[in-house]
Amino acid sequence: MDAPEHSFTAPRREPWTAPRGLEAVLDAWERDRGFRRSFALDELRAGQPAEHAPLPTDLAPGVRRALEARGLRELYVHQAESYEHVRAGRDVVIATPTASGKSLCYNLPILDALAKDPEARALYLFPTKALSRDQEHALREWMNECGVPHGAITFDGDTPGDARRAARERSGIVLTNPDMLHAGILPHHANWARLFSNLRYVVIDELHMYRGVFGSHLANVIRRLERIAHFHGSKPQFVFASATIGNPAEHAGRMLGRDVALVDRNGAPAGPRRVLLYNPPVVNA
């Protein structure tokens, strides 16, 4: 039996014509008097153009080729300043905004040193495993492109046994976290003799996260690390990277126990910004 036919027409819907996007949201906020009264700050901040510096003349040929292959024929001024401090043997803290190219500030001089001296080693400390893994992949690409013979390996609780042996025996850069350094590496430093006897650089990223008890613990781990490196005949330089905080040089100096050079002049470009701070009204429940 055939189904009865029905003449049914769906109601016509008008396309959504409401304003969309950030500008529409801001406009709605500004037209709402109650909302507008709760703005504690409404500020326009001007952008800034990039400040560049030429590539260092003493770069290893493989490192220079890798930079140019990525279209990097010059550096930001803070990257060039960091390179000069590290090459001069100084401990340094880099405190520039997010997405300003901080990683290249320490990777460039370290990759250059490893390209010129295949026996040189570096130790990178990150507060989280995720950061270590991200940097590991990026470093491996850089090291392959630069022709650095030894790779980068993360050593943490998730590292399988064969990778742990490789980290101890042939890794040019070992990436780990303070807990693993404290419990898994320093107590067994004899097994890490190749790393500690050739340790040239220690990088501590996200310095601003190490404060209070956590920061005090790391400061003591650093002192143990330096004693063990000295026992094995090396004296590493320290490179700290931090978000913009009020006292980066003082913080890094206390962490290390000696003065450090400061790089805080940001050469990366930035677009204009509008900053709104909303302070919601108190509601009596």
CSV table of C-alpha atoms in Angstrom, one decimal:
chain,number,residue,atom,x,y,z
A,1,MET,CA,0.0,0.0,0.0
A,2,ASP,CA,1.4,3.3,-1.0
A,3,ALA,CA,2.0,5.9,1.7
A,4,PRO,CA,-0.2,9.0,1.5
A,5,GLU,CA,1.4,12.1,0.0
A,6,HIS,CA,1.6,15.2,2.1
A,7,SER,CA,2.4,18.6,0.9
A,8,PHE,CA,4.8,19.7,3.6
A,9,THR,CA,7.3,22.5,3.1
A,10,ALA,CA,9.9,23.3,5.7
A,11,PRO,CA,9.8,26.8,6.9
A,12,ARG,CA,12.3,29.1,5.2
A,13,ARG,CA,15.1,30.1,7.4
A,14,GLU,CA,16.9,33.4,6.9
A,15,PRO,CA,20.6,33.1,6.9
A,16,TRP,CA,22.3,34.2,10.2
A,17,THR,CA,23.0,37.8,9.8
A,18,ALA,CA,24.2,38.7,13.3
A,19,PRO,CA,27.6,40.3,13.5
A,20,ARG,CA,30.4,37.9,14.0
A,21,GLY,CA,34.1,38.2,15.0
A,22,LEU,CA,36.1,39.9,17.7
A,23,GLU,CA,35.2,43.4,16.6
A,24,ALA,CA,31.5,42.6,16.9
A,25,VAL,CA,32.0,41.3,20.4
A,26,LEU,CA,33.9,44.4,21.4
A,27,ASP,CA,31.2,46.6,19.9
A,28,ALA,CA,28.5,44.8,21.9
A,29,TRP,CA,30.5,45.2,25.1
A,30,GLU,CA,31.0,48.9,24.5
A,31,ARG,CA,27.3,49.5,23.8
A,32,ASP,CA,26.4,47.8,27.1
A,33,ARG,CA,26.7,50.4,29.8
A,34,GLY,CA,26.8,48.0,32.7
A,35,PHE,CA,29.5,46.0,31.0
A,36,ARG,CA,31.5,49.0,30.0
A,37,ARG,CA,31.5,50.3,33.6
A,38,SER,CA,33.3,47.2,34.7
A,39,PHE,CA,36.3,47.7,32.4
A,40,ALA,CA,39.3,48.3,34.8
A,41,LEU,CA,41.6,48.9,31.8
A,42,ASP,CA,41.1,49.7,28.1
A,43,GLU,CA,44.5,50.4,26.6
A,44,LEU,CA,45.9,50.5,23.1
A,45,ARG,CA,49.5,49.4,22.8
A,46,ALA,CA,51.5,50.3,19.7
A,47,GLY,CA,53.3,47.6,17.7
A,48,GLN,CA,57.0,47.5,17.1
A,49,PRO,CA,59.0,46.6,14.0
A,50,ALA,CA,61.7,43.9,14.1
A,51,GLU,CA,65.2,44.7,15.0
A,52,HIS,CA,67.7,42.6,13.2
A,53,ALA,CA,71.4,41.7,13.4
A,54,PRO,CA,73.6,39.9,10.9
A,55,LEU,CA,74.4,36.3,11.3
A,56,PRO,CA,77.6,35.8,13.3
A,57,THR,CA,80.7,35.5,11.1
A,58,ASP,CA,82.2,32.6,13.0
A,59,LEU,CA,79.3,30.1,12.6
A,60,ALA,CA,80.2,26.6,11.5
A,61,PRO,CA,79.4,26.1,7.8
A,62,GLY,CA,76.8,23.5,8.4
A,63,VAL,CA,74.9,25.7,10.9
A,64,ARG,CA,75.0,28.6,8.5
A,65,ARG,CA,73.6,26.5,5.7
A,66,ALA,CA,70.9,25.2,7.9
A,67,LEU,CA,69.8,28.7,8.9
A,68,GLU,CA,69.8,29.9,5.3
A,69,ALA,CA,67.9,26.9,4.2
A,70,ARG,CA,65.1,27.9,6.6
A,71,GLY,CA,65.2,31.5,5.2
A,72,LEU,CA,67.1,32.8,8.3
A,73,ARG,CA,69.7,35.2,6.9
A,74,GLU,CA,69.7,37.4,9.9
A,75,LEU,CA,68.8,37.2,13.6
A,76,TYR,CA,66.8,39.3,16.0
A,77,VAL,CA,69.0,41.5,18.1
A,78,HIS,CA,68.3,39.5,21.3
A,79,GLN,CA,69.3,36.3,19.5
A,80,ALA,CA,72.5,37.8,18.4
A,81,GLU,CA,73.2,39.2,21.9
A,82,SER,CA,72.6,35.8,23.5
A,83,TYR,CA,74.9,34.1,21.0
A,84,GLU,CA,77.7,36.6,21.9
A,85,HIS,CA,77.3,36.0,25.6
A,86,VAL,CA,77.3,32.2,25.3
A,87,ARG,CA,80.3,32.2,22.9
A,88,ALA,CA,82.1,34.5,25.4
A,89,GLY,CA,81.7,31.9,28.1
A,90,ARG,CA,79.2,33.8,30.2
A,91,ASP,CA,76.2,32.4,32.1
A,92,VAL,CA,73.1,34.2,30.8
A,93,VAL,CA,69.4,34.6,31.3
A,94,ILE,CA,67.1,35.4,28.3
A,95,ALA,CA,63.9,37.1,29.3
A,96,THR,CA,61.8,38.1,26.2
A,97,PRO,CA,58.1,37.6,25.4
A,98,THR,CA,56.5,34.4,24.2
A,99,ALA,CA,57.0,33.7,20.5
A,100,SER,CA,60.0,35.9,20.3
A,101,GLY,CA,62.4,33.2,19.3
A,102,LYS,CA,64.0,32.4,22.6
A,103,SER,CA,64.8,28.8,21.7
A,104,LEU,CA,67.1,29.9,18.9
A,105,CYS,CA,68.9,32.1,21.5
A,106,TYR,CA,70.4,29.1,23.2
A,107,ASN,CA,70.1,26.5,20.4
A,108,LEU,CA,72.2,28.4,18.0
A,109,PRO,CA,75.4,28.7,20.1
A,110,ILE,CA,75.1,25.2,21.3
A,111,LEU,CA,74.5,23.7,17.9
A,112,ASP,CA,77.5,25.7,16.7
A,113,ALA,CA,79.7,24.4,19.5
A,114,LEU,CA,78.6,20.8,18.9
A,115,ALA,CA,79.2,21.1,15.1
A,116,LYS,CA,82.8,22.3,15.9
A,117,ASP,CA,83.5,19.9,18.7
A,118,PRO,CA,81.7,16.5,18.3
A,119,GLU,CA,82.7,15.5,21.8
A,120,ALA,CA,80.9,18.5,23.4
A,121,ARG,CA,77.7,17.7,25.3
A,122,ALA,CA,74.7,19.8,26.5
A,123,LEU,CA,71.9,19.1,29.1
A,124,TYR,CA,68.5,20.7,28.7
A,125,LEU,CA,66.1,20.9,31.7
A,126,PHE,CA,62.3,21.5,31.2
A,127,PRO,CA,59.6,21.5,33.9
A,128,THR,CA,57.3,19.2,32.0
A,129,LYS,CA,57.7,16.1,29.8
A,130,ALA,CA,55.6,17.6,27.0
A,131,LEU,CA,58.1,20.5,26.6
A,132,SER,CA,61.0,18.1,26.5
A,133,ARG,CA,59.4,16.0,23.8
A,134,ASP,CA,58.5,19.1,21.7
A,135,GLN,CA,62.1,20.4,21.9
A,136,GLU,CA,63.5,16.9,21.2
A,137,HIS,CA,61.8,16.7,17.8
A,138,ALA,CA,62.8,20.3,16.9
A,139,LEU,CA,66.4,19.7,18.0
A,140,ARG,CA,66.7,16.5,16.0
A,141,GLU,CA,65.7,18.3,12.8
A,142,TRP,CA,68.2,21.1,13.5
A,143,MET,CA,71.0,18.7,14.3
A,144,ASN,CA,70.4,16.7,11.1
A,145,GLU,CA,70.4,19.9,9.0
A,146,CYS,CA,73.5,21.3,10.7
A,147,GLY,CA,75.4,18.0,10.3
A,148,VAL,CA,75.9,17.5,14.1
A,149,PRO,CA,76.9,13.8,14.5
A,150,HIS,CA,75.1,13.1,17.8
A,151,GLY,CA,71.4,13.5,18.2
A,152,ALA,CA,69.1,14.7,21.0
A,153,ILE,CA,67.4,12.2,23.3
A,154,THR,CA,64.8,12.8,26.1
A,155,PHE,CA,65.6,10.9,29.3
A,156,ASP,CA,62.5,10.6,31.6
A,157,GLY,CA,60.3,8.0,33.1
A,158,ASP,CA,58.8,7.2,29.7
A,159,THR,CA,62.1,6.6,28.0
A,160,PRO,CA,62.6,2.9,27.0
A,161,GLY,CA,65.7,1.0,28.0
A,162,ASP,CA,67.5,1.1,24.6
A,163,ALA,CA,66.9,4.9,24.4
A,164,ARG,CA,68.3,5.3,27.9
A,165,ARG,CA,71.5,3.6,26.9
A,166,ALA,CA,71.7,5.7,23.8
A,167,ALA,CA,71.2,8.9,25.9
A,168,ARG,CA,74.1,7.9,28.2
A,169,GLU,CA,76.5,6.7,25.6
A,170,ARG,CA,76.1,8.8,22.5
A,171,SER,CA,73.5,11.6,22.8
A,172,GLY,CA,74.9,15.1,22.0
A,173,ILE,CA,72.0,16.8,23.9
A,174,VAL,CA,70.1,15.1,26.8
A,175,LEU,CA,66.7,16.5,27.6
A,176,THR,CA,65.2,15.9,31.0
A,177,ASN,CA,63.4,17.4,34.0
A,178,PRO,CA,64.7,18.4,37.4
A,179,ASP,CA,63.1,15.3,39.1
A,180,MET,CA,64.7,12.9,36.7
A,181,LEU,CA,68.1,14.7,37.0
A,182,HIS,CA,67.8,14.5,40.8
A,183,ALA,CA,66.7,10.9,41.1
A,184,GLY,CA,67.7,9.2,37.8
A,185,ILE,CA,71.0,10.8,36.6
A,186,LEU,CA,73.0,12.4,39.4
A,187,PRO,CA,73.0,9.4,41.8
A,188,HIS,CA,74.3,7.3,38.9
A,189,HIS,CA,76.8,9.8,37.5
A,190,ALA,CA,79.4,7.1,36.9
A,191,ASN,CA,77.2,5.7,34.2
A,192,TRP,CA,77.0,9.1,32.7
A,193,ALA,CA,80.7,9.8,32.6
A,194,ARG,CA,80.7,10.6,28.9
A,195,LEU,CA,78.1,13.3,29.4
A,196,PHE,CA,79.6,14.8,32.5
A,197,SER,CA,83.2,14.8,31.4
A,198,ASN,CA,82.3,16.7,28.2
A,199,LEU,CA,79.4,18.8,29.6
A,200,ARG,CA,79.7,22.3,28.1
A,201,TYR,CA,76.2,23.7,28.5
A,202,VAL,CA,73.2,23.4,30.8
A,203,VAL,CA,70.0,25.0,29.6
A,204,ILE,CA,67.1,25.7,32.0
A,205,ASP,CA,63.9,26.7,30.3
A,206,GLU,CA,60.8,28.2,31.8
A,207,LEU,CA,62.9,29.7,34.7
A,208,HIS,CA,59.8,31.7,35.9
A,209,MET,CA,58.1,28.5,36.9
A,210,TYR,CA,60.9,27.6,39.4
A,211,ARG,CA,59.9,29.6,42.5
A,212,GLY,CA,59.2,28.9,46.2
A,213,VAL,CA,60.0,25.4,47.4
A,214,PHE,CA,60.2,24.1,43.8
A,215,GLY,CA,62.8,26.8,43.0
A,216,SER,CA,64.8,26.1,46.1
A,217,HIS,CA,64.9,22.4,45.3
A,218,LEU,CA,66.2,23.1,41.8
A,219,ALA,CA,68.8,25.5,43.2
A,220,ASN,CA,70.2,22.6,45.3
A,221,VAL,CA,70.0,20.2,42.4
A,222,ILE,CA,72.1,22.7,40.3
A,223,ARG,CA,74.7,22.8,43.0
A,224,ARG,CA,74.9,19.0,43.0
A,225,LEU,CA,75.1,19.0,39.2
A,226,GLU,CA,78.0,21.5,39.3
A,227,ARG,CA,79.9,19.4,41.9
A,228,ILE,CA,79.5,16.2,39.9
A,229,ALA,CA,80.5,18.0,36.6
A,230,HIS,CA,83.6,19.3,38.5
A,231,PHE,CA,84.4,15.7,39.7
A,232,HIS,CA,84.4,14.6,36.0
A,233,GLY,CA,86.5,17.5,34.9
A,234,SER,CA,84.0,19.9,33.3
A,235,LYS,CA,82.6,23.3,34.2
A,236,PRO,CA,79.4,23.9,32.2
A,237,GLN,CA,77.9,27.3,31.4
A,238,PHE,CA,74.3,27.9,32.3
A,239,VAL,CA,71.7,29.4,30.0
A,240,PHE,CA,68.3,30.3,31.5
A,241,ALA,CA,65.2,31.2,29.5
A,242,SER,CA,62.3,33.0,31.1
A,243,ALA,CA,59.1,34.7,30.4
A,244,THR,CA,59.1,38.4,31.1
A,245,ILE,CA,59.3,38.8,34.9
A,246,GLY,CA,60.3,41.7,37.0
A,247,ASN,CA,63.7,40.4,38.2
A,248,PRO,CA,65.1,37.8,35.8
A,249,ALA,CA,68.8,38.4,36.4
A,250,GLU,CA,68.3,38.4,40.2
A,251,HIS,CA,66.2,35.2,40.0
A,252,ALA,CA,68.7,33.4,37.8
A,253,GLY,CA,71.6,34.6,39.9
A,254,ARG,CA,70.1,33.3,43.1
A,255,MET,CA,69.3,30.0,41.4
A,256,LEU,CA,72.9,29.6,40.2
A,257,GLY,CA,74.7,31.3,43.1
A,258,ARG,CA,76.6,33.8,40.9
A,259,ASP,CA,75.9,36.8,38.6
A,260,VAL,CA,74.5,36.1,35.1
A,261,ALA,CA,74.3,38.3,32.0
A,262,LEU,CA,70.8,39.5,31.1
A,263,VAL,CA,69.3,39.7,27.6
A,264,ASP,CA,65.9,41.4,27.8
A,265,ARG,CA,65.8,43.6,24.7
A,266,ASN,CA,63.2,42.1,22.4
A,267,GLY,CA,64.0,42.4,18.7
A,268,ALA,CA,61.0,40.4,17.5
A,269,PRO,CA,58.2,42.3,15.7
A,270,ALA,CA,54.8,42.8,17.4
A,271,GLY,CA,51.5,44.1,16.1
A,272,PRO,CA,49.4,46.7,17.8
A,273,ARG,CA,47.2,45.4,20.6
A,274,ARG,CA,44.2,46.5,22.5
A,275,VAL,CA,44.2,45.3,26.2
A,276,LEU,CA,40.9,45.1,28.1
A,277,LEU,CA,40.7,44.1,31.7
A,278,TYR,CA,37.3,43.2,32.9
A,279,ASN,CA,36.5,43.4,36.7
A,280,PRO,CA,33.1,41.8,37.2
A,281,PRO,CA,30.7,43.5,39.6
A,282,VAL,CA,30.2,42.0,43.1
A,283,VAL,CA,27.0,40.0,43.3
A,284,ASN,CA,25.4,39.4,46.7
A,285,ALA,CA,24.0,35.9,46.6
